[in-house]
């Protein structure tokens, strides 16, 4: 069935210029700053590939956002999460349309070329990344329906990437400091975690331990544990609630919606907004609005067309959300919990350092003078490696030995804008090598946490990517960067 939602709602809403009340953090929950009501995230993850299958900024194209927002509204959503934006673009029309429809934005600041590298985390935190993060804050902070910033997505994605958490925490610290230094309203900065069983709690506690101004302000989990008609206990939700019951920050699912059973019944909605969970969790966002190769979509759209085709999952989700109210009162939230203890070092499981790297020295001027012009995703890349000539920042404190990397890259599909079937491989001089391939042509499937089986490939690809980044000709890099499997 193909149809377009009536334009009436759109036109009517466009006439009234509204601003939403800002959302604030109190204890382990979110609240409407004006009404004082508890705010539960009823959200959907929103990313739209462009005609080439590449990552696009859905909030910079009014044709795109005005096509989709009515459908998101009709689902019963109050929040979207957007994974990538072009901070140099104008977002005012789409942000206004979201506000007119009572929808908040949770925004990931990272882009493929401006993000924490898992392999060279210390090198990747340089002034280019700081400038990018801060300029993105500048651009979005004044929208009252900007709910929060996600500093990074799934940087730690297994037991071998925990050292990157140290840099992640420094990035969060500095984003918070920038918001304060620029005298912006208090906007929460947090992290979206891969659902890694082995060190989930270490990471959550790590980001919530130590000096107050180094801690995250929320912790979100990409969670695919409830499949089909599971249950509160079978899914493991009950254990998560129990394990996080003394956690002092707001928690939510930054992605949910396992698709091992299709169509998805979305029976987890009843649990997520029930009192058994709301004392600890504040809702979640369904992965994801638009159908992609990984098969998590609620609707089909075609780039360049204003047609939206509703899929069965859309109707199932709308119906579940409609029959599920929020708990009355405050949902059992608490302000009693204390900040966490820093988790102990456990070799091979939790190796993050409690000594955070400093703000890159060249970036300190941003705190007083502002970050300057937003440079967009095609601006300078922060993905420095030891072999890169840009490396020279005296504040890069690298612990441990870092090997010089060189890389080769080949693609089975030749020089093409599509990355389907392409492969990348990288070899470092210490002899390790890695390669990965992807069946996705869209960088927007960055959140393929969904496919747990692909996490090794993601790690491999990321390893390959950071090496490839500086060692191969730009023309080849373009093909490589069409990939979707970097989690940033
Ligand atoms: C901030 O937003 C308000 C409306 O909410 C607007 O009036 C004001 O001009 C904006 N300020 C800046 C600096 O963009
Ligand atoms: C982590 O590293 C160890 C040693 O290099 C390796 O055996 C293991 O497979 C890695 N685990 C993951 C999940 O990548
Ligand atoms: C709950 O937390 C404990 C440590 O406090 C951990 O050992 C256990 O694996 C966690 N349970 C789940 C399901 O993650
Ligand atoms: C949605 O798109 C997919 C892939 O293009 C296609 O196989 C499917 O038939 C479409 N569904 C509907 C209801 O149009
Ligand atoms: C369900 O839909 C009805 C009719 O549109 C609406 O009045 C009601 O508020 C909705 N309930 C919830 C929980 O969204
Ligand atoms: C409370 O939090 C600490 C970490 O700060 C953790 O080690 C402990 O297991 C938690 N206790 C409960 C009952 O969840
Ligand atoms: C932690 O980082 C500091 C500063 O870079 C360094 O001096 C220290 O040796 C590191 N500790 C560990 C256990 O890596």
Coordinates of C-alpha atoms and ligand atoms in Angstrom, one line a residue:
X1 CA 0.0 0.0 0.0
X2 CA 1.5 3.3 -1.0
X3 CA 0.1 6.6 0.0
X4 CA 1.2 10.0 1.2
X5 CA 0.1 11.4 4.5
X6 CA -2.3 14.3 4.1
X7 CA -0.4 17.6 3.8
X8 CA -2.9 19.2 6.2
X9 CA -1.0 18.3 9.3
X10 CA 2.2 19.7 7.8
X11 CA 0.7 23.0 6.6
X12 CA -1.2 23.5 9.9
X13 CA 2.0 22.9 11.9
X14 CA 4.1 25.1 9.7
X15 CA 1.9 28.1 10.6
X16 CA 2.6 28.0 14.3
X17 CA 6.2 28.6 15.2
X18 CA 6.7 26.7 18.4
X19 CA 9.6 26.0 20.6
X20 CA 9.6 22.9 22.8
X21 CA 10.4 23.0 26.5
X22 CA 14.0 21.9 27.0
X23 CA 14.6 18.5 28.6
X24 CA 16.8 18.3 31.7
X25 CA 18.5 15.5 33.7
X26 CA 17.5 15.0 37.3
X27 CA 18.8 11.9 39.1
X28 CA 18.6 8.9 36.7
X29 CA 15.9 10.4 34.5
X30 CA 14.9 13.1 32.0
X31 CA 12.3 15.8 32.8
X32 CA 10.5 18.5 31.0
X33 CA 12.1 21.6 32.4
X34 CA 8.9 23.6 32.4
X35 CA 6.1 21.2 33.4
X36 CA 8.4 19.1 35.6
X37 CA 6.9 15.9 34.1
X38 CA 9.1 12.9 33.6
X39 CA 10.2 12.5 30.0
X40 CA 10.3 9.0 28.4
X41 CA 12.0 8.7 25.1
X42 CA 9.6 7.2 22.5
X43 CA 12.0 7.3 19.6
X44 CA 13.1 6.1 16.3
X45 CA 16.6 6.1 14.8
X46 CA 16.6 8.2 11.7
X47 CA 19.2 8.0 9.0
X48 CA 18.6 8.3 5.3
X49 CA 21.1 7.1 2.6
X50 CA 21.4 9.4 -0.4
X51 CA 20.9 8.3 -4.0
X52 CA 24.5 6.8 -4.0
X53 CA 23.7 4.9 -0.8
X54 CA 26.1 7.2 1.1
X55 CA 25.4 8.8 4.5
X56 CA 23.3 11.9 4.1
X57 CA 22.2 14.5 6.6
X58 CA 18.4 14.0 6.8
X59 CA 18.0 17.3 8.7
X60 CA 19.6 19.4 6.0
X61 CA 17.1 18.5 3.3
X62 CA 13.6 19.8 3.9
X63 CA 12.2 17.6 1.1
X64 CA 13.4 14.6 3.1
X65 CA 12.5 15.6 6.6
X66 CA 9.1 17.0 5.7
X67 CA 8.4 13.7 3.9
X68 CA 9.3 11.6 6.9
X69 CA 8.4 13.6 10.0
X70 CA 4.6 13.2 9.6
X71 CA 5.1 9.4 9.6
X72 CA 7.3 9.5 12.6
X73 CA 4.8 11.6 14.4
X74 CA 2.0 9.3 13.4
X75 CA 3.9 6.4 14.9
X76 CA 3.6 8.1 18.3
X77 CA 7.2 9.2 18.6
X78 CA 8.6 12.1 20.6
X79 CA 12.3 11.7 19.7
X80 CA 14.6 10.9 16.8
X81 CA 18.2 9.9 16.9
X82 CA 20.3 11.1 14.0
X83 CA 23.7 9.5 13.4
X84 CA 25.4 12.0 11.1
X85 CA 24.9 15.6 10.2
X86 CA 26.8 18.1 8.1
X87 CA 27.5 20.7 10.7
X88 CA 28.1 23.3 7.9
X89 CA 24.5 22.9 6.6
X90 CA 21.4 24.8 7.6
X91 CA 19.1 22.7 9.8
X92 CA 16.6 25.3 10.9
X93 CA 13.6 24.3 8.8
X94 CA 13.8 20.6 9.8
X95 CA 14.5 21.5 13.4
X96 CA 11.4 23.7 13.4
X97 CA 9.3 21.0 11.8
X98 CA 10.4 18.6 14.4
X99 CA 9.5 21.1 17.1
X100 CA 6.1 21.8 15.5
X101 CA 5.5 18.0 15.8
X102 CA 6.7 17.8 19.5
X103 CA 9.8 15.8 18.5
X104 CA 13.2 16.1 20.1
X105 CA 16.6 15.3 18.6
X106 CA 19.3 13.2 20.1
X107 CA 22.4 13.9 17.9
X108 CA 25.5 11.9 17.3
X109 CA 28.3 14.3 16.7
X110 CA 30.7 11.9 15.0
X111 CA 31.2 11.6 11.3
X112 CA 33.3 9.0 9.5
X113 CA 36.3 11.3 9.1
X114 CA 35.7 13.1 12.5
X115 CA 35.5 10.4 15.1
X116 CA 37.4 8.5 17.7
X117 CA 39.6 5.8 16.1
X118 CA 39.6 2.5 17.9
X119 CA 43.1 1.7 16.8
X120 CA 44.7 5.0 17.4
X121 CA 42.4 6.6 19.9
X122 CA 45.0 8.9 21.4
X123 CA 46.1 10.1 18.0
X124 CA 42.6 10.6 16.9
X125 CA 41.9 13.1 19.7
X126 CA 43.5 16.1 18.1
X127 CA 42.3 19.7 17.6
X128 CA 40.5 18.6 14.4
X129 CA 38.1 16.4 16.3
X130 CA 37.7 18.9 19.1
X131 CA 36.9 21.7 16.6
X132 CA 34.4 19.4 14.8
X133 CA 32.6 18.4 18.1
X134 CA 32.5 22.0 19.4
X135 CA 31.3 23.5 16.1
X136 CA 28.5 20.9 16.0
X137 CA 27.5 22.0 19.5
X138 CA 27.5 25.6 18.4
X139 CA 25.2 24.8 15.5
X140 CA 22.6 22.8 17.5
X141 CA 22.7 24.1 21.0
X142 CA 20.1 26.9 20.5
X143 CA 17.4 24.5 19.3
X144 CA 15.3 23.8 22.4
X145 CA 14.3 20.5 21.0
X146 CA 17.9 19.3 21.0
X147 CA 17.7 16.8 23.8
X148 CA 21.3 15.6 24.0
X149 CA 24.6 14.9 22.2
X150 CA 26.0 11.4 21.7
X151 CA 29.8 11.9 21.8
X152 CA 30.4 8.5 20.1
X153 CA 28.7 5.3 19.1
X154 CA 30.1 1.9 19.9
X155 CA 33.7 2.9 20.2
X156 CA 34.3 0.0 22.6
X157 CA 32.8 -3.0 20.7
X158 CA 34.6 -6.0 22.2
X159 CA 37.1 -6.9 24.9
X160 CA 40.0 -5.6 22.9
X161 CA 38.9 -2.0 22.3
X162 CA 38.6 -0.8 25.9
X163 CA 41.6 1.5 25.8
X164 CA 39.6 3.7 23.5
X165 CA 37.3 4.4 26.4
X166 CA 39.9 6.7 28.0
X167 CA 39.8 9.0 24.9
X168 CA 36.0 8.7 24.8
X169 CA 35.8 10.0 28.3
X170 CA 38.1 12.9 27.5
X171 CA 36.0 13.8 24.5
X172 CA 32.9 13.8 26.7
X173 CA 34.7 15.9 29.4
X174 CA 35.7 18.5 26.8
X175 CA 32.3 18.7 25.1
X176 CA 30.8 19.3 28.6
X177 CA 33.5 21.9 29.3
X178 CA 32.8 23.7 26.0
X179 CA 29.1 23.9 26.6
X180 CA 29.9 25.5 30.0
X181 CA 32.6 27.7 28.7
X182 CA 30.3 29.1 26.0
X183 CA 27.6 29.6 28.5
X184 CA 25.1 27.5 26.6
X185 CA 22.2 25.9 28.4
X186 CA 22.9 22.6 30.1
X187 CA 22.7 20.0 27.3
X188 CA 23.5 16.4 28.4
X189 CA 26.4 14.6 26.7
X190 CA 26.5 10.9 26.7
X191 CA 27.5 7.7 24.9
X192 CA 25.7 4.9 22.9
X193 CA 27.2 1.6 23.8
X194 CA 27.4 -1.6 21.9
X195 CA 25.7 -4.4 23.8
X196 CA 28.9 -6.2 24.8
X197 CA 28.1 -8.6 27.5
X198 CA 31.6 -9.0 28.8
X199 CA 32.3 -5.4 29.8
X200 CA 29.0 -3.6 29.6
X201 CA 29.1 -2.7 33.3
X202 CA 32.7 -1.7 33.4
X203 CA 32.1 0.7 30.6
X204 CA 28.9 2.1 32.1
X205 CA 30.6 2.6 35.5
X206 CA 33.8 3.9 33.9
X207 CA 31.9 6.7 32.2
X208 CA 30.2 7.5 35.5
X209 CA 33.2 7.5 37.9
X210 CA 35.8 10.0 39.0
X211 CA 35.6 13.8 39.0
X212 CA 32.1 15.1 38.3
X213 CA 33.1 17.1 35.2
X214 CA 34.7 14.1 33.5
X215 CA 31.5 11.9 33.7
X216 CA 29.0 11.2 31.0
X217 CA 25.5 12.6 31.6
X218 CA 23.6 9.6 30.2
X219 CA 24.4 6.1 29.1
X220 CA 22.6 4.5 26.2
X221 CA 22.7 0.9 25.0
X222 CA 22.2 -0.4 21.5
X223 CA 20.2 -3.5 22.6
X224 CA 18.9 -6.4 20.5
X225 CA 18.1 -8.9 23.2
X226 CA 14.3 -9.0 22.9
X227 CA 13.5 -11.0 19.8
X228 CA 9.9 -11.9 18.8
X229 CA 7.5 -12.5 21.6
X230 CA 10.2 -12.7 24.3
X231 CA 9.7 -11.7 27.8
X232 CA 11.1 -9.4 30.5
X233 CA 13.1 -12.2 32.0
X234 CA 13.9 -14.3 28.9
X235 CA 15.2 -11.2 27.0
X236 CA 17.6 -10.4 29.9
X237 CA 15.9 -7.0 30.4
X238 CA 15.3 -8.0 34.0
X239 CA 18.9 -8.6 34.7
X240 CA 19.9 -5.3 33.1
X241 CA 17.4 -3.5 35.3
X242 CA 18.7 -5.3 38.4
X243 CA 22.3 -4.7 37.4
X244 CA 21.8 -1.0 36.7
X245 CA 19.5 -0.4 39.7
X246 CA 22.2 1.6 41.5
X247 CA 23.3 3.5 38.5
X248 CA 23.0 7.2 38.9
X249 CA 22.6 8.4 35.3
X250 CA 19.7 8.2 32.9
X251 CA 19.7 5.1 30.8
X252 CA 17.9 4.3 27.6
X253 CA 18.0 2.0 24.6
X254 CA 19.6 4.1 21.8
X255 CA 18.7 1.2 19.5
X256 CA 16.2 -1.7 20.0
X257 CA 14.2 -4.0 17.8
X258 CA 15.8 -7.4 17.2
X259 CA 14.7 -8.7 13.8
X260 CA 15.5 -12.4 14.2
X261 CA 11.7 -12.9 14.2
X262 CA 9.9 -11.0 11.4
X263 CA 7.6 -9.2 11.2
X264 CA 8.6 -7.7 14.5
X265 CA 5.7 -7.8 17.1
X266 CA 7.4 -5.1 19.3
X267 CA 6.1 -6.7 22.4
X268 CA 9.1 -5.2 24.3
X269 CA 7.3 -1.8 24.1
X270 CA 5.0 -2.9 27.0
X271 CA 8.0 -3.7 29.2
X272 CA 10.1 -0.7 28.3
X273 CA 7.3 1.7 29.5
X274 CA 6.2 -0.4 32.4
X275 CA 7.0 0.5 36.0
X276 CA 9.3 -2.5 36.3
X277 CA 11.7 -0.8 33.9
X278 CA 11.1 2.9 34.3
X279 CA 12.8 3.2 37.7
X280 CA 16.0 2.5 35.8
X281 CA 15.4 3.1 32.1
X282 CA 13.9 6.1 30.3
X283 CA 12.6 4.6 27.1
X284 CA 14.3 3.9 23.9
X285 CA 14.6 4.4 20.1
X286 CA 13.6 1.7 17.6
X287 CA 16.2 0.8 15.0
X288 CA 15.3 2.2 12.4
X289 CA 12.9 4.4 10.4
X290 CA 13.9 3.6 6.8
X291 CA 14.5 0.1 5.4
X292 CA 18.1 -0.7 4.4
X293 CA 19.9 -3.9 3.4
X294 CA 20.1 -5.0 7.0
X295 CA 16.3 -5.2 7.2
X296 CA 15.4 -3.1 10.2
X297 CA 13.2 -0.6 8.5
X298 CA 9.7 0.5 9.3
X299 CA 9.1 2.1 5.9
X300 CA 10.5 2.0 2.4
X301 CA 11.6 5.2 0.8
X302 CA 13.5 5.9 -2.4
X303 CA 16.0 8.7 -2.6
X304 CA 14.5 11.6 -4.5
X305 CA 10.9 10.5 -4.1
X306 CA 8.4 11.8 -1.7
X307 CA 6.6 8.4 -1.5
X308 CA 6.7 6.5 1.7
X309 CA 5.6 2.9 1.9
X310 CA 4.6 1.6 5.3
X311 CA 5.8 -1.9 6.2
X312 CA 4.2 -4.3 8.6
X313 CA 6.6 -3.4 11.3
X314 CA 5.5 0.2 11.2
X315 CA 1.9 -0.8 11.9
X316 CA 2.9 -3.2 14.6
X317 CA 5.0 -0.6 16.4
X318 CA 2.4 2.1 16.1
X319 CA -0.2 -0.2 17.6
X320 CA 2.1 -1.2 20.5
X321 CA 3.0 2.3 21.2
X322 CA -0.6 3.4 21.1
X323 CA -1.7 0.8 23.5
X324 CA 1.1 1.4 26.0
X325 CA 1.0 4.5 28.2
X326 CA 3.8 5.8 30.3
X327 CA 3.5 5.0 34.0
X328 CA 1.8 7.6 36.0
X329 CA 3.7 9.8 38.4
X330 CA 7.5 9.8 38.2
X331 CA 7.9 6.2 37.1
X332 CA 10.0 5.4 40.2
X333 CA 13.1 7.4 39.2
X334 CA 15.7 8.1 41.8
X335 CA 18.1 10.8 42.9
X336 CA 19.6 8.6 45.6
X337 CA 22.2 6.7 43.6
X338 CA 25.8 7.8 43.7
X339 CA 28.4 8.1 41.0
X340 CA 30.1 4.8 40.3
X341 CA 33.4 3.4 41.5
X342 CA 36.0 3.3 38.7
X343 CA 36.2 -0.3 37.5
X344 CA 39.4 -2.2 38.2
X345 CA 41.9 -3.0 35.5
X346 CA 41.4 -6.5 34.2
X347 CA 43.8 -7.6 31.5
X348 CA 42.0 -8.6 28.3
X349 CA 38.7 -7.4 29.6
X350 CA 38.9 -3.9 30.9
X351 CA 42.1 -1.9 30.2
X352 CA 40.9 1.7 30.1
X353 CA 43.3 4.1 31.9
X354 CA 41.9 6.4 34.6
X355 CA 44.3 9.1 33.5
X356 CA 42.6 10.9 30.7
X357 CA 44.4 12.7 27.9
X358 CA 44.4 16.5 28.1
X359 CA 42.4 18.7 25.7
X360 CA 44.6 18.9 22.6
X361 CA 46.6 22.1 23.2
X362 CA 45.6 23.9 20.0
X363 CA 42.0 23.4 21.0
X364 CA 42.1 25.3 24.2
X365 CA 41.5 28.6 22.4
X366 CA 38.1 27.3 21.3
X367 CA 37.0 27.5 24.9
X368 CA 37.4 31.2 25.0
X369 CA 37.0 32.2 21.4
X370 CA 34.6 29.6 20.1
X371 CA 35.2 26.8 17.6
X372 CA 35.0 28.9 14.5
X373 CA 33.2 27.8 11.3
X374 CA 31.7 24.3 11.1
X375 CA 33.6 22.5 8.4
X376 CA 31.3 19.7 7.5
X377 CA 32.0 16.0 7.0
X378 CA 34.3 16.8 4.1
X379 CA 36.4 19.0 6.2
X380 CA 39.8 17.9 7.6
X381 CA 39.9 14.4 9.0
X382 CA 41.1 13.7 12.5
X383 CA 42.1 10.1 11.8
X384 CA 45.8 10.7 12.5
X385 CA 48.1 7.7 12.8
X386 CA 51.8 7.6 13.8
X387 CA 52.7 7.7 10.1
X388 CA 50.7 10.8 9.4
X389 CA 52.6 14.0 8.8
X390 CA 49.8 16.1 10.6
X391 CA 50.9 14.3 13.7
X392 CA 52.9 16.8 15.8
X393 CA 50.5 17.8 18.5
X394 CA 52.7 17.9 21.7
X395 CA 49.7 17.0 23.8
X396 CA 49.3 13.6 22.2
X397 CA 50.1 11.4 25.2
X398 CA 50.4 7.9 23.8
X399 CA 50.7 5.1 26.2
X400 CA 52.0 1.8 25.0
X401 CA 53.8 1.3 21.8
X402 CA 52.1 2.2 18.6
X403 CA 53.2 0.6 15.4
X404 CA 53.7 2.4 12.1
X405 CA 51.0 1.4 9.7
X406 CA 51.0 1.1 6.0
X407 CA 48.0 -0.1 4.0
X408 CA 46.9 -1.6 0.8
X409 CA 43.4 -1.6 -0.4
X410 CA 41.6 -3.5 -3.1
X411 CA 38.1 -3.5 -4.3
X412 CA 36.4 -6.3 -6.2
X413 CA 33.9 -3.9 -7.6
X414 CA 36.4 -1.6 -9.2
X415 CA 36.2 2.1 -9.0
X416 CA 32.6 2.6 -8.2
X417 CA 30.5 4.8 -6.0
X418 CA 29.0 1.6 -4.6
X419 CA 30.9 -0.3 -2.0
X420 CA 29.0 -3.5 -2.3
X421 CA 31.3 -6.4 -2.2
X422 CA 34.4 -4.2 -1.7
X423 CA 37.1 -5.2 0.6
X424 CA 39.8 -3.4 2.5
X425 CA 42.9 -4.7 4.0
X426 CA 45.6 -3.2 6.0
X427 CA 48.9 -4.4 7.2
X428 CA 50.9 -2.9 9.9
X429 CA 54.6 -3.2 10.2
X430 CA 54.3 -5.2 13.4
X431 CA 53.0 -8.0 11.1
X432 CA 49.3 -7.9 12.0
X433 CA 46.9 -7.6 9.2
X434 CA 43.2 -7.4 8.9
X435 CA 40.6 -7.2 6.3
X436 CA 36.9 -6.9 6.1
X437 CA 34.1 -6.9 3.5
X438 CA 30.7 -5.5 3.6
X439 CA 27.5 -6.3 1.9
X440 CA 26.2 -2.9 2.7
X441 CA 26.8 0.1 0.5
X442 CA 25.7 2.7 3.0
X443 CA 27.7 4.3 5.7
X444 CA 24.5 4.8 7.5
X445 CA 24.5 1.2 8.7
X446 CA 27.2 2.3 11.1
X447 CA 25.0 0.9 13.8
X448 CA 25.3 -2.7 12.6
X449 CA 25.6 -3.7 16.3
X450 CA 22.3 -5.2 15.2
X451 CA 24.2 -8.0 13.5
X452 CA 26.2 -9.3 16.3
X453 CA 28.0 -11.7 14.1
X454 CA 29.5 -8.8 12.2
X455 CA 31.2 -7.2 15.1
X456 CA 34.5 -8.9 14.4
X457 CA 34.2 -7.7 10.8
X458 CA 33.5 -4.2 12.1
X459 CA 36.6 -4.3 14.3
X460 CA 38.6 -5.5 11.4
X461 CA 37.3 -3.0 9.1
X462 CA 37.9 -0.2 11.5
X463 CA 41.4 -1.4 12.0
X464 CA 41.9 -1.5 8.3
X465 CA 40.3 1.9 7.9
X466 CA 42.5 3.8 10.3
X467 CA 45.6 2.5 8.5
X468 CA 44.1 2.9 5.0
X469 CA 43.1 6.5 5.8
X470 CA 46.5 8.0 5.2
X471 CA 48.2 5.5 3.0
X472 CA 46.1 5.2 -0.1
X473 CA 45.2 7.6 -2.9
X474 CA 42.1 9.6 -2.3
X475 CA 40.3 8.0 -5.3
X476 CA 40.6 4.7 -3.6
X477 CA 39.7 6.0 -0.2
X478 CA 36.4 7.2 -1.6
X479 CA 35.4 3.7 -2.5
X480 CA 36.6 2.4 0.9
X481 CA 34.6 5.1 2.7
X482 CA 31.4 4.0 1.1
X483 CA 31.4 1.2 3.7
X484 CA 28.9 1.2 6.5
X485 CA 30.6 -0.9 9.0
X486 CA 32.5 1.7 11.0
X487 CA 30.9 2.2 14.3
X488 CA 31.5 5.8 15.3
Ligands
LIG1 C1 18.1 31.1 19.4 O1 16.7 30.7 19.3 C2 15.8 31.7 19.5 C3 14.4 31.0 19.3 O2 14.3 29.9 20.2 C4 16.0 32.8 18.5 O3 15.0 33.8 18.7 C5 17.4 33.3 18.6 O4 17.6 34.2 17.5 C6 18.4 32.2 18.4 N1 19.7 32.7 18.7 C7 20.7 32.4 17.9 C8 22.0 33.0 18.3 O5 20.6 31.8 16.9
LIG2 C1 41.0 -10.0 21.3 O1 42.4 -10.2 21.1 C2 42.8 -11.5 21.4 C3 44.4 -11.5 21.3 O2 44.8 -10.7 20.3 C4 42.2 -12.4 20.3 O3 42.6 -13.8 20.5 C5 40.7 -12.3 20.4 O4 40.1 -13.1 19.4 C6 40.2 -10.9 20.3 N1 38.8 -10.8 20.6 C7 38.0 -10.1 19.8 C8 36.5 -10.2 20.2 O5 38.3 -9.5 18.8
LIG3 C1 25.2 -8.4 36.0 O1 26.3 -7.8 36.7 C2 27.2 -8.8 37.1 C3 28.3 -8.0 37.9 O2 27.7 -7.1 38.8 C4 27.8 -9.5 36.0 O3 28.7 -10.5 36.4 C5 26.7 -10.2 35.2 O4 27.3 -10.7 34.0 C6 25.7 -9.1 34.8 N1 24.6 -9.8 34.1 C7 24.3 -9.6 32.8 C8 23.2 -10.4 32.2 O5 25.0 -8.9 32.1
LIG4 C1 10.3 -2.5 0.3 O1 11.6 -2.5 -0.4 C2 12.1 -3.8 -0.5 C3 13.5 -3.7 -1.1 O2 13.6 -2.7 -2.0 C4 11.2 -4.7 -1.4 O3 11.8 -6.0 -1.5 C5 9.9 -4.7 -0.7 O4 9.0 -5.4 -1.5 C6 9.3 -3.3 -0.4 N1 8.1 -3.5 0.3 C7 7.0 -2.9 0.0 C8 5.8 -3.1 0.9 O5 6.9 -2.1 -1.0
LIG5 C1 -3.9 6.0 20.9 O1 -4.6 6.6 19.9 C2 -5.8 7.4 20.3 C3 -6.5 7.8 19.0 O2 -5.7 8.4 18.1 C4 -5.3 8.5 21.1 O3 -6.4 9.3 21.5 C5 -4.5 8.0 22.3 O4 -4.0 9.1 23.0 C6 -3.4 7.1 21.9 N1 -2.8 6.5 23.0 C7 -1.4 6.5 23.2 C8 -0.9 5.9 24.5 O5 -0.7 7.0 22.4
LIG6 C1 26.5 -0.9 42.3 O1 27.5 -0.2 41.6 C2 28.8 -0.7 41.7 C3 29.8 0.1 40.8 O2 29.8 1.4 41.3 C4 28.9 -2.2 41.3 O3 30.1 -2.7 41.5 C5 27.9 -3.0 42.2 O4 27.8 -4.3 41.8 C6 26.5 -2.3 42.1 N1 25.6 -3.0 43.0 C7 24.4 -3.4 42.7 C8 23.6 -4.0 43.8 O5 24.0 -3.4 41.5
LIG7 C1 47.8 5.8 32.0 O1 48.1 6.9 31.3 C2 49.2 7.7 31.9 C3 49.3 9.0 31.1 O2 49.3 8.8 29.7 C4 50.4 6.9 31.9 O3 51.5 7.6 32.6 C5 50.2 5.6 32.6 O4 51.3 4.7 32.5 C6 49.0 4.8 32.1 N1 48.7 3.7 32.8 C7 48.4 2.5 32.3 C8 48.1 1.4 33.2 O5 48.5 2.3 31.1

